[in-house]
Coordinates of C-alpha atoms in Angstrom, one line a residue:
M1139 CA -28.1 -32.3 75.7
V1140 CA -26.4 -29.8 73.4
D1141 CA -23.3 -32.0 73.2
M1142 CA -25.4 -35.0 72.2
V1143 CA -27.1 -33.1 69.4
S1144 CA -23.8 -31.8 68.0
G1145 CA -22.3 -35.3 68.2
E1146 CA -25.2 -36.7 66.2
M1147 CA -24.9 -34.0 63.6
N1148 CA -21.2 -34.7 63.2
M1149 CA -21.8 -38.4 62.9
N1150 CA -24.5 -37.8 60.2
S1151 CA -22.2 -35.5 58.2
K1152 CA -19.4 -38.1 58.3
V1153 CA -21.8 -40.8 57.1
S1154 CA -23.2 -38.6 54.3
G1155 CA -19.6 -37.7 53.3
V1156 CA -18.6 -41.4 53.1
S1157 CA -21.7 -42.3 51.2
A1158 CA -21.0 -39.4 48.7
I1159 CA -17.4 -40.7 48.2
N1160 CA -18.7 -44.2 47.7
R1161 CA -21.2 -43.0 45.2
H1162 CA -18.5 -40.9 43.4
K1163 CA -16.2 -43.9 43.2
G1164 CA -18.9 -46.2 41.8
S1165 CA -20.3 -43.7 39.3
D1166 CA -19.5 -43.9 35.6
L1167 CA -16.5 -42.0 34.2
A1168 CA -18.7 -40.4 31.5
A1169 CA -21.1 -39.2 34.2
R1170 CA -18.2 -37.5 36.1
G1171 CA -16.9 -35.8 32.9
E1172 CA -13.2 -36.8 33.1
P1173 CA -13.1 -38.2 29.6
M1174 CA -14.4 -34.9 28.2
V1175 CA -11.9 -32.9 30.3
W1176 CA -9.1 -35.0 29.0
A1177 CA -10.4 -34.8 25.4
M1178 CA -10.7 -31.0 25.5
G1179 CA -7.3 -30.6 27.2
G1180 CA -5.7 -32.9 24.7
S1181 CA -7.3 -31.0 21.8
L1182 CA -6.1 -27.7 23.1
A1183 CA -2.6 -29.1 23.6
F1184 CA -2.6 -30.6 20.1
G1185 CA -3.7 -27.3 18.6
L1186 CA -1.1 -25.3 20.5
M1187 CA 1.6 -27.8 19.4
M1188 CA 0.5 -27.3 15.7
I1189 CA 0.6 -23.5 16.0
L1190 CA 4.0 -23.5 17.8
G1191 CA 5.4 -26.0 15.2
F1192 CA 4.2 -23.8 12.4
L1193 CA 5.7 -20.7 13.9
A1194 CA 9.0 -22.6 14.6
L1195 CA 9.1 -23.7 11.0
I1196 CA 8.7 -20.2 9.7
F1197 CA 11.1 -18.6 12.2
W1198 CA 13.8 -21.3 11.7
N1199 CA 13.8 -21.2 7.9
G1200 CA 13.4 -17.4 7.8
L1201 CA 16.2 -16.7 10.3
T1202 CA 18.7 -19.1 8.7
A1203 CA 17.9 -18.2 5.0
F1204 CA 20.6 -15.5 4.8
W1205 CA 23.3 -17.3 6.7
P1206 CA 26.3 -17.8 4.3
K1207 CA 27.0 -21.4 3.4
P1208 CA 30.2 -23.0 2.1
I1209 CA 30.7 -23.8 -1.5
E1210 CA 31.3 -27.5 -2.3
V1211 CA 33.1 -28.6 -5.5
V1212 CA 31.8 -32.0 -6.5
T1213 CA 33.5 -34.3 -9.0
M1214 CA 31.1 -36.7 -10.5
T1215 CA 31.7 -40.2 -11.8
D1216 CA 31.2 -39.1 -15.4
G1217 CA 34.0 -36.5 -15.1
R1218 CA 31.8 -33.4 -14.7
V1219 CA 32.7 -30.9 -12.0
I1220 CA 30.0 -28.8 -10.2
A1221 CA 30.4 -26.1 -7.6
G1222 CA 27.5 -25.0 -5.5
E1223 CA 26.0 -24.4 -2.0
P1224 CA 24.4 -27.6 -0.6
V1225 CA 20.8 -26.7 0.2
R1226 CA 19.3 -29.9 1.6
T1227 CA 19.5 -33.7 1.4
E1228 CA 16.5 -36.1 0.9
S1229 CA 15.7 -39.7 0.3
Y1230 CA 14.2 -40.8 -3.0
K1231 CA 13.7 -43.9 -5.1
P1232 CA 16.0 -44.1 -8.2
T1233 CA 14.5 -45.2 -11.5
S1234 CA 15.4 -48.5 -13.1
A1235 CA 17.4 -46.6 -15.7
D1236 CA 19.5 -45.0 -13.0
L1237 CA 20.1 -48.3 -11.3
A1238 CA 21.3 -49.9 -14.5
S1239 CA 23.9 -47.2 -15.1
I1240 CA 25.6 -47.2 -11.6
P1241 CA 28.3 -49.5 -10.2
A1242 CA 27.3 -52.8 -8.7
E1243 CA 28.5 -51.8 -5.2
A1244 CA 26.3 -48.7 -5.1
R1245 CA 23.4 -50.6 -6.6
A1246 CA 23.7 -53.2 -3.8
K1247 CA 23.6 -50.5 -1.1
I1248 CA 20.4 -49.1 -2.7
E1249 CA 18.8 -52.5 -2.9
A1250 CA 19.7 -53.2 0.7
N1251 CA 18.0 -49.9 1.7
A1252 CA 14.6 -51.0 0.2
G1253 CA 15.4 -49.3 -3.1
M1254 CA 15.9 -45.9 -1.6
S1255 CA 18.9 -43.6 -2.1
E1256 CA 19.9 -40.1 -1.1
R1257 CA 20.5 -37.0 -3.1
T1258 CA 21.6 -33.5 -2.4
L1259 CA 20.3 -30.2 -3.9
Y1260 CA 23.0 -27.8 -4.8
R1261 CA 22.6 -24.1 -5.6
I1262 CA 24.9 -23.8 -8.5
G1263 CA 23.9 -20.3 -9.6
N1264 CA 25.4 -19.1 -12.9
F1265 CA 22.0 -19.0 -14.7
D1266 CA 23.6 -17.2 -17.6
F1267 CA 26.0 -20.2 -18.1
Y1268 CA 23.8 -23.2 -17.2
S1269 CA 20.2 -21.9 -17.7
N1270 CA 19.5 -23.4 -14.3
D1271 CA 20.0 -22.3 -10.7
F1272 CA 19.8 -25.6 -8.8
E1273 CA 20.8 -29.3 -9.5
W1274 CA 20.1 -32.5 -7.7
L1275 CA 23.1 -34.8 -7.3
P1276 CA 22.4 -38.5 -6.2
F1277 CA 25.1 -39.9 -3.9
F1278 CA 26.0 -42.6 -6.4
T1279 CA 27.0 -40.0 -9.0
V1280 CA 29.5 -38.3 -6.7
K1281 CA 33.1 -39.3 -6.9
S1282 CA 34.7 -36.8 -4.6
S1283 CA 34.1 -33.4 -3.1
A1284 CA 36.3 -30.5 -1.9
H1285 CA 36.0 -26.9 -0.5
P1286 CA 38.7 -24.8 -2.2
K1287 CA 39.2 -21.4 -0.7
D1288 CA 39.7 -19.4 -3.9
L1289 CA 36.0 -19.7 -5.0
M1290 CA 33.9 -16.6 -4.9
L1291 CA 30.2 -16.3 -4.4
V1292 CA 28.9 -13.2 -6.1
E1293 CA 25.4 -11.8 -5.8
R1294 CA 24.6 -9.8 -8.9
S1295 CA 21.9 -7.3 -9.9
E1296 CA 21.2 -9.4 -13.0
W1297 CA 21.4 -13.2 -13.7
G1298 CA 21.3 -14.0 -10.0
V1299 CA 24.2 -15.7 -8.1
F1300 CA 27.6 -16.4 -9.7
I1301 CA 29.9 -19.1 -8.3
G1302 CA 33.5 -19.2 -9.6
K1303 CA 36.7 -17.2 -9.8
V1304 CA 37.4 -13.6 -10.6
E1305 CA 40.0 -13.7 -13.4
S1306 CA 40.7 -10.0 -13.9
I1307 CA 39.3 -6.5 -13.6
L1308 CA 39.6 -3.5 -15.9
V1309 CA 39.9 -0.1 -14.2
D1310 CA 40.9 3.2 -15.9
G1311 CA 41.9 1.3 -19.0
K1312 CA 44.3 -1.0 -17.0
T1313 CA 43.8 -4.7 -16.6
V1314 CA 44.6 -6.3 -13.3
S1315 CA 44.9 -10.1 -13.4
N1316 CA 44.0 -12.2 -10.4
P1317 CA 43.1 -9.2 -8.3
S1318 CA 43.4 -9.2 -4.6
L1319 CA 40.3 -8.6 -2.5
A1320 CA 41.4 -5.1 -1.7
Q1321 CA 41.9 -4.2 -5.3
L1322 CA 38.4 -5.7 -6.1
D1323 CA 36.9 -3.7 -3.2
A1324 CA 38.4 -0.4 -4.5
A1325 CA 37.2 -0.9 -8.0
D1326 CA 33.8 -2.0 -6.8
E1327 CA 33.4 1.2 -4.7
Q1328 CA 34.3 3.3 -7.7
A1329 CA 31.7 1.5 -9.8
R1330 CA 29.1 1.8 -7.1
D1331 CA 29.6 5.5 -6.8
L1332 CA 29.2 6.0 -10.6
R1333 CA 26.0 3.9 -10.4
R1334 CA 24.6 5.9 -7.6
Q1335 CA 25.2 9.2 -9.5
R1336 CA 23.6 7.8 -12.6
Q1337 CA 20.5 6.5 -10.8
T1338 CA 20.1 9.9 -9.0
I1339 CA 20.0 11.6 -12.4
E1340 CA 17.7 9.0 -14.0
R1341 CA 15.3 8.5 -11.2
D1342 CA 15.1 12.0 -9.5
K1343 CA 16.2 14.6 -12.0
V1344 CA 15.0 13.1 -15.3
G1345 CA 11.8 11.8 -13.5
A1346 CA 11.1 15.3 -12.3
V1347 CA 11.5 16.8 -15.7
N1348 CA 9.2 14.1 -17.2
S1349 CA 6.6 14.9 -14.6
A1350 CA 6.8 18.7 -15.4
I1351 CA 6.4 18.0 -19.1
N1352 CA 3.4 15.9 -18.5
A1353 CA 1.9 18.6 -16.2
E1354 CA 2.2 21.1 -19.0
R1355 CA 0.4 18.8 -21.4
L1356 CA -2.4 18.3 -18.8
K1357 CA -2.8 22.1 -18.4
V1358 CA -3.5 22.4 -22.2
R1359 CA -5.9 19.5 -22.0
K1360 CA -7.7 21.1 -19.1
A1361 CA -8.1 24.4 -20.9
E1362 CA -9.4 22.7 -23.9
L1363 CA -12.1 20.8 -21.9
A1364 CA -13.0 24.0 -20.0
Y1365 CA -13.1 26.5 -22.9
G1366 CA -13.1 24.4 -26.1
E1367 CA -10.3 23.3 -28.3
G1368 CA -10.2 26.4 -30.5
S1369 CA -10.8 29.0 -27.8
P1370 CA -8.4 31.9 -27.0
E1371 CA -7.8 30.5 -23.5
A1372 CA -6.9 27.1 -24.9
K1373 CA -4.5 28.7 -27.5
A1374 CA -2.9 30.8 -24.7
A1375 CA -2.4 27.7 -22.6
A1376 CA -0.9 25.9 -25.5
D1377 CA 1.5 28.7 -26.3
A1378 CA 2.7 29.0 -22.7
A1379 CA 3.0 25.2 -22.5
A1380 CA 5.0 25.1 -25.7
V1381 CA 7.5 27.6 -24.3
E1382 CA 7.9 25.8 -21.0
T1383 CA 8.0 22.4 -22.7
T1384 CA 10.9 23.6 -24.9
R1385 CA 12.8 24.6 -21.9
L1386 CA 12.1 21.4 -20.1
T1387 CA 13.0 19.3 -23.2
G1388 CA 16.4 21.1 -23.2
D1389 CA 16.9 20.1 -19.5
F1390 CA 15.8 16.5 -20.4
D1391 CA 18.3 16.2 -23.2
R1392 CA 21.1 17.6 -21.0
L1393 CA 20.3 15.3 -18.2
S1394 CA 20.0 12.3 -20.5
A1395 CA 23.4 13.1 -21.9
E1396 CA 24.9 13.2 -18.4
A1397 CA 23.3 9.9 -17.6
L1398 CA 24.6 8.3 -20.7
A1399 CA 28.1 9.6 -20.0
M1400 CA 27.9 8.3 -16.5
R1401 CA 26.7 4.9 -17.7
A1402 CA 29.7 4.7 -20.1
K1403 CA 32.1 5.4 -17.3
E1404 CA 30.3 2.8 -15.1
E1405 CA 30.4 0.1 -17.8
A1406 CA 34.1 0.9 -18.5
I1407 CA 34.9 -0.7 -15.1
R1408 CA 34.6 -4.4 -16.0
V1409 CA 35.3 -7.7 -14.5
K1410 CA 36.0 -11.1 -16.1
V1411 CA 34.9 -14.2 -14.3
A1412 CA 35.2 -17.9 -14.9
E1413 CA 32.9 -20.7 -13.6
I1414 CA 34.3 -24.0 -12.3
G1415 CA 34.3 -25.6 -15.8
G1416 CA 36.4 -22.8 -17.4
Q1417 CA 33.7 -20.8 -19.2
E1418 CA 34.4 -17.1 -19.0
K1419 CA 32.2 -14.0 -19.1
D1420 CA 32.9 -10.3 -19.0
F1421 CA 30.4 -7.7 -17.5
P1422 CA 30.4 -4.4 -15.7
L1423 CA 31.6 -4.6 -12.1
A1424 CA 28.7 -2.4 -11.0
N1425 CA 26.5 -5.5 -11.4
F1426 CA 28.1 -6.9 -8.2
V1427 CA 25.9 -6.5 -5.2
R1428 CA 27.9 -8.6 -2.7
Y1429 CA 30.8 -11.0 -3.0
Y1430 CA 32.9 -13.0 -0.7
A1431 CA 35.2 -16.1 -0.6
A1432 CA 32.6 -18.5 0.8
N1433 CA 35.1 -21.1 2.0
D1434 CA 37.5 -18.5 3.5
V1435 CA 35.4 -16.3 5.8
S1436 CA 35.6 -16.1 9.6
L1437 CA 32.6 -16.2 11.9
F1438 CA 32.6 -12.4 12.3
Q1439 CA 32.6 -12.0 8.5
K1440 CA 29.7 -14.4 8.2
I1441 CA 27.8 -12.4 10.8
G1442 CA 28.5 -9.2 8.8
I1443 CA 27.3 -10.8 5.6
Y1444 CA 24.2 -12.1 7.4
L1445 CA 23.3 -8.7 8.7
S1446 CA 24.0 -6.9 5.4
R1447 CA 21.7 -9.3 3.7
W1448 CA 19.0 -8.6 6.2
W1449 CA 19.5 -4.8 5.8
E1450 CA 19.3 -5.2 2.0
F1451 CA 16.1 -7.3 2.4
L1452 CA 14.4 -4.7 4.6
S1453 CA 15.5 -1.5 2.9
T1454 CA 15.7 -2.1 -0.9
E1455 CA 13.5 -3.0 -3.8
P1456 CA 13.1 -6.5 -5.2
R1457 CA 15.1 -7.7 -8.2
E1458 CA 15.4 -10.9 -10.3
A1459 CA 11.6 -11.4 -10.6
N1460 CA 11.2 -10.7 -6.8
T1461 CA 13.4 -13.8 -5.9
E1462 CA 16.3 -11.6 -4.7
G1463 CA 16.8 -8.1 -3.3
G1464 CA 14.5 -6.5 -0.7
V1465 CA 10.8 -6.1 0.1
W1466 CA 10.8 -2.5 1.4
P1467 CA 8.0 -1.4 -0.9
A1468 CA 5.9 -4.4 0.2
I1469 CA 6.5 -3.7 3.9
F1470 CA 5.6 0.0 3.5
G1471 CA 2.5 -0.9 1.4
T1472 CA 1.3 -3.4 3.9
L1473 CA 1.8 -1.1 6.8
V1474 CA 0.0 1.9 5.1
M1475 CA -2.9 -0.2 3.9
T1476 CA -3.4 -1.7 7.3
V1477 CA -3.4 1.7 9.0
V1478 CA -5.7 3.2 6.5
M1479 CA -8.1 0.2 6.7
S1480 CA -8.1 0.5 10.5
V1481 CA -9.0 4.2 10.3
L1482 CA -11.8 3.5 7.9
V1483 CA -13.3 0.4 9.6
A1484 CA -13.4 1.9 13.1
P1485 CA -16.1 4.6 12.5
F1486 CA -18.3 2.2 10.4
G1487 CA -18.1 -0.6 12.9
V1488 CA -18.6 1.5 16.1
V1489 CA -21.4 3.7 14.7
G1490 CA -23.2 0.6 13.4
A1491 CA -22.9 -1.2 16.7
L1492 CA -24.0 1.9 18.6
Y1493 CA -27.1 2.2 16.6
L1494 CA -28.0 -1.5 16.9
R1495 CA -27.4 -1.7 20.7
E1496 CA -28.3 1.8 22.0
Y1497 CA -30.8 3.4 19.6
A1498 CA -32.6 0.7 17.4
K1499 CA -35.8 -0.7 18.8
Q1500 CA -35.1 -4.4 19.4
G1501 CA -37.3 -6.6 17.3
T1502 CA -37.5 -8.8 14.2
L1503 CA -35.9 -6.2 11.9
V1504 CA -32.9 -5.6 14.2
S1505 CA -32.5 -9.4 14.7
L1506 CA -32.5 -9.8 10.9
V1507 CA -29.8 -7.1 10.6
R1508 CA -27.6 -8.9 13.1
I1509 CA -28.0 -12.2 11.2
C1510 CA -26.9 -10.4 8.0
V1511 CA -23.9 -8.9 9.8
N1512 CA -22.9 -12.3 11.1
N1513 CA -23.4 -13.9 7.6
L1514 CA -21.2 -11.2 6.1
A1515 CA -18.3 -12.5 8.1
G1516 CA -18.6 -15.8 6.2
V1517 CA -18.6 -14.4 2.7
P1518 CA -15.5 -15.5 0.8
S1519 CA -13.0 -12.6 0.6
I1520 CA -12.6 -12.8 -3.2
V1521 CA -16.3 -11.7 -3.4
Y1522 CA -15.4 -8.6 -1.5
G1523 CA -12.6 -8.0 -4.0
V1524 CA -14.9 -8.3 -7.0
F1525 CA -17.4 -5.9 -5.3
G1526 CA -14.5 -3.4 -4.4
L1527 CA -13.4 -3.4 -8.0
G1528 CA -16.9 -2.9 -9.4
F1529 CA -18.3 -0.4 -7.0
F1530 CA -15.3 1.4 -5.5
A1531 CA -12.9 1.5 -8.4
Y1532 CA -15.3 1.6 -11.4
V1533 CA -18.3 3.4 -10.0
L1534 CA -16.9 5.8 -7.4
G1535 CA -13.4 6.1 -8.9
G1536 CA -14.8 6.6 -12.4
S1537 CA -17.1 9.4 -11.1
I1538 CA -14.2 11.0 -9.3
D1539 CA -12.1 10.9 -12.5
R1540 CA -14.9 12.5 -14.6
T1541 CA -15.5 15.2 -12.0
F1542 CA -12.0 16.2 -10.8
F1543 CA -9.5 14.7 -13.3
P1544 CA -11.1 14.9 -16.8
E1545 CA -7.8 16.0 -18.4
Y1546 CA -6.2 12.7 -17.4
L1547 CA -8.8 10.5 -19.2
P1548 CA -8.8 8.0 -20.7
N1549 CA -5.9 7.1 -18.3
P1550 CA -7.7 6.5 -15.0
T1551 CA -6.5 8.1 -11.7
F1552 CA -9.0 6.8 -9.2
G1553 CA -10.9 4.6 -11.7
T1554 CA -8.7 1.6 -11.2
G1555 CA -7.3 -0.4 -8.3
G1556 CA -5.3 1.5 -5.7
L1557 CA -4.5 1.9 -2.1
L1558 CA -7.7 3.7 -1.1
W1559 CA -10.0 1.2 -2.7
A1560 CA -8.0 -1.8 -1.3
S1561 CA -8.3 -0.3 2.2
L1562 CA -12.0 0.3 1.8
T1563 CA -12.6 -3.2 0.5
L1564 CA -10.8 -4.7 3.5
A1565 CA -12.7 -2.4 5.8
L1566 CA -15.9 -3.7 4.4
L1567 CA -14.6 -7.3 4.9
T1568 CA -13.7 -6.8 8.5
V1569 CA -16.5 -4.5 9.7
P1570 CA -18.7 -7.4 10.9
V1571 CA -15.9 -8.4 13.4
V1572 CA -15.8 -4.8 14.7
I1573 CA -19.6 -4.6 14.9
V1574 CA -20.0 -7.8 16.9
S1575 CA -17.1 -7.0 19.3
T1576 CA -18.4 -3.5 19.8
E1577 CA -21.9 -4.7 20.6
E1578 CA -20.5 -7.1 23.2
A1579 CA -18.4 -4.4 24.7
L1580 CA -21.4 -2.0 24.9
A1581 CA -23.5 -4.7 26.5
A1582 CA -20.9 -5.4 29.1
V1583 CA -21.1 -1.8 30.5
P1584 CA -23.3 -2.0 33.7
R1585 CA -26.8 -0.7 33.3
S1586 CA -26.4 1.1 36.6
M1587 CA -23.9 3.4 35.1
R1588 CA -26.3 4.4 32.4
E1589 CA -29.1 4.9 34.9
G1590 CA -26.9 7.0 37.2
S1591 CA -25.8 9.2 34.4
L1592 CA -29.4 9.8 33.2
A1593 CA -30.5 10.4 36.8
C1594 CA -27.9 13.2 37.1
G1595 CA -29.6 14.9 34.1
A1596 CA -27.3 13.8 31.3
S1597 CA -28.8 13.2 27.9
K1598 CA -28.7 9.8 26.2
W1599 CA -25.9 10.9 23.8
Q1600 CA -23.9 12.5 26.7
T1601 CA -24.3 9.2 28.6
I1602 CA -23.0 7.2 25.6
K1603 CA -20.2 9.7 24.9
W1604 CA -18.8 10.1 28.4
I1605 CA -19.9 6.9 30.3
V1606 CA -20.5 4.0 27.9
L1607 CA -18.0 4.5 25.1
P1608 CA -14.9 5.0 27.3
R1609 CA -15.7 1.9 29.3
A1610 CA -16.4 -0.1 26.2
M1611 CA -13.3 1.0 24.5
P1612 CA -11.1 -2.0 25.5
G1613 CA -13.7 -4.3 23.8
I1614 CA -13.8 -2.1 20.8
M1615 CA -10.0 -2.2 20.6
T1616 CA -10.2 -6.0 20.7
G1617 CA -12.4 -6.0 17.6
L1618 CA -9.9 -3.6 15.9
I1619 CA -7.0 -5.9 16.7
L1620 CA -8.9 -8.9 15.2
A1621 CA -9.7 -6.8 12.1
M1622 CA -6.1 -5.6 11.7
A1623 CA -4.8 -9.2 12.0
R1624 CA -7.2 -10.5 9.3
G1625 CA -6.8 -7.5 7.0
A1626 CA -3.0 -7.5 7.0
G1627 CA -2.9 -11.1 5.9
E1628 CA -5.7 -11.0 3.2
V1629 CA -4.5 -11.5 -0.4
A1630 CA -7.3 -12.6 -2.6
P1631 CA -9.3 -9.3 -2.7
L1632 CA -6.1 -7.3 -3.0
M1633 CA -5.1 -9.1 -6.1
I1634 CA -8.2 -7.5 -7.8
V1635 CA -8.2 -4.1 -6.1
G1636 CA -4.7 -2.6 -6.3
V1637 CA -1.8 -4.9 -5.4
V1638 CA 0.8 -5.5 -8.2
K1639 CA 3.9 -7.6 -8.6
L1640 CA 6.3 -4.6 -8.6
A1641 CA 5.6 -1.0 -7.5
P1642 CA 8.8 0.7 -6.4
Q1643 CA 7.1 4.0 -6.3
L1644 CA 5.7 4.3 -2.8
P1645 CA 2.2 5.7 -2.0
V1646 CA 3.9 8.3 0.3
D1647 CA 6.6 10.6 -1.0
G1648 CA 7.8 14.2 -1.1
V1649 CA 5.7 15.2 -4.1
F1650 CA 2.5 17.1 -3.5
P1651 CA -0.1 16.0 -2.2
F1652 CA 2.5 13.7 -0.5
I1653 CA 0.0 10.9 0.2
H1654 CA -1.1 9.2 -3.1
L1655 CA -4.0 6.8 -2.2
E1656 CA -4.7 6.3 -5.9
R1657 CA -1.5 4.4 -6.5
S1658 CA -1.1 0.7 -6.8
F1659 CA 1.1 -0.8 -4.1
M1660 CA 3.0 -4.0 -3.1
H1661 CA 1.8 -6.3 -0.2
L1662 CA 3.8 -8.9 1.7
G1663 CA 1.0 -11.5 1.4
F1664 CA 0.9 -11.1 -2.4
H1665 CA 4.7 -11.1 -2.5
I1666 CA 4.7 -14.5 -0.8
Y1667 CA 2.2 -15.8 -3.4
D1668 CA 4.2 -14.3 -6.3
V1669 CA 7.6 -15.6 -5.2
G1670 CA 6.3 -19.0 -4.2
F1671 CA 4.1 -19.8 -7.2
Q1672 CA 4.9 -17.3 -10.0
S1673 CA 8.8 -17.3 -10.1
R1674 CA 10.7 -19.1 -12.9
N1675 CA 12.3 -21.4 -10.3
S1676 CA 10.4 -22.4 -7.2
E1677 CA 13.6 -23.3 -5.4
A1678 CA 15.0 -19.9 -6.0
G1679 CA 12.1 -18.3 -4.2
R1680 CA 11.8 -20.9 -1.4
S1681 CA 13.9 -19.0 1.1
M1682 CA 12.3 -15.7 0.1
V1683 CA 8.9 -17.2 1.0
F1684 CA 9.9 -18.1 4.5
V1685 CA 11.7 -14.8 5.1
T1686 CA 8.8 -12.7 3.7
A1687 CA 6.4 -14.7 5.9
L1688 CA 8.5 -14.0 8.9
V1689 CA 8.5 -10.3 8.2
L1690 CA 4.7 -10.3 7.7
L1691 CA 4.3 -12.1 11.1
V1692 CA 6.6 -9.7 12.8
L1693 CA 4.7 -6.7 11.3
V1694 CA 1.3 -8.0 12.3
L1695 CA 2.7 -8.8 15.8
A1696 CA 4.1 -5.3 16.1
L1697 CA 0.8 -3.7 15.1
N1698 CA -1.1 -5.9 17.5
T1699 CA 1.3 -5.2 20.3
V1700 CA 0.7 -1.5 20.0
S1701 CA -3.1 -2.0 20.0
I1702 CA -3.0 -4.4 22.9
N1703 CA -0.9 -1.9 24.9
V1704 CA -3.5 0.8 24.2
R1705 CA -6.3 -1.6 25.2
N1706 CA -4.6 -2.6 28.5
R1707 CA -4.1 1.1 29.4
L1708 CA -7.8 1.7 28.9
K1709 CA -8.6 -1.4 31.0
R1710 CA -6.4 -0.1 33.9
K1711 CA -7.9 3.3 33.7
F1712 CA -11.5 2.0 34.3
A1713 CA -10.6 -1.1 36.3
G1714 CA -12.3 0.0 39.6
D1715 CA -14.9 2.3 38.1
K1716 CA -18.0 0.2 38.7
F1717 CA -21.0 0.4 41.0

């Protein structure tokens, strides 16, 4: 009897399974959901491909920007000779005037190609000779090309790149014609040493004396504000400052004379160069930053040049309107601003989320506050910049200047854009992200943990401090990571609240109080905008845009990696701590 019942049940289950399969086969595709699955999967794949393609574009152009290229000497059909690095080749449509002036054979090729031709962009350099750094050469204007090994590519501290030949050098009053590379290296090292000594005197010693003279002036001004201009205290301060200023002025004159003498020695070592057309120019050899025979370098020499360019880019200041040189001040400014912003945004966001989730009575008012917080995340960033300039810089900074730095007025100290106000502005911009993520993290902590802590006699604050916050910390770190990623890449508010085109003086140095949050600073995001859209030649800054974008991405990735590691450690610490 039992066997018969079990057999009937098995038969019924098979029949129901077959009928279910038949119903599934006969149902509409839209009802089963496969089209939506494919659509969502395809959208995700397309989005990932776009992101990977964008990153590949930046990484490829950034990593190859500093690789040394050969110099090509092009003889044109009109007899002109041009020497330069080929940058890229593209198709374009010549004008009717161009077609009328070219040979019939070349015109026939263009007409056979639907009126399209090719042209190559050459980096010819020699801006002081040609008033131009780049030139397009259509293929039909090229008669022949060659790669002579005696051409030099010289990177200069002024006037950009030079391409041509070194005719002679003048060292210790002696002229050396057609110098060898070893002779040029020896003279260059001598000129560089003189330049380093002069810059040490001008930047460090003379700068320190100027700061001391200004400090004496401020002491007198402070005494006048405190006791009155004609008071005995003010007169005593003025007399003491006059004595000290006289001594410092003597030091200034002595150091200035040393710097002038050093500059004269530096400029006495000179070099004469000639571009491919025969035009010559004479200038100090110390202007050379890097030089090499572009068509006569081995693979290992190219690697050395490539690495030295990267080192210069990461460790020096910009030059030539930010289109050459390095971005060290921008890297340092971006890093310091992001760290300060993270330190400022964390307490605001966490305390706000704690109050809304743990202490505030849930109701209409709290819901309205949450709506406002969410809406703040959609406010354009430039609005935050205007608010930061008006409230932080002008109101708070002006009050600080009037209270603590009256002797500096009318020159503002904190009453203008600076690192502190830029960090506060970005903290205000990113605090909604931290509040929302912190609330979600607090809500994810099991209620049983709170109840268990309270049942053991702990107060509400002790429960939050020792039970809730440690377990919500991974979620809080997620909000901070998102805030750092957004804050590091923001540019619009920073343009108003402290970022400048060039600020070689870092906000952290060896001068008391060592951290100068009132100073303006450079930022990698603004540097990209400035080089890409504000330089005299967009082509000259094209490679710098990709390289700077690559550095910014790596910097943000490094900051996020550190934060993610901290978050993962916290997750592992409390992974099994649930009941």
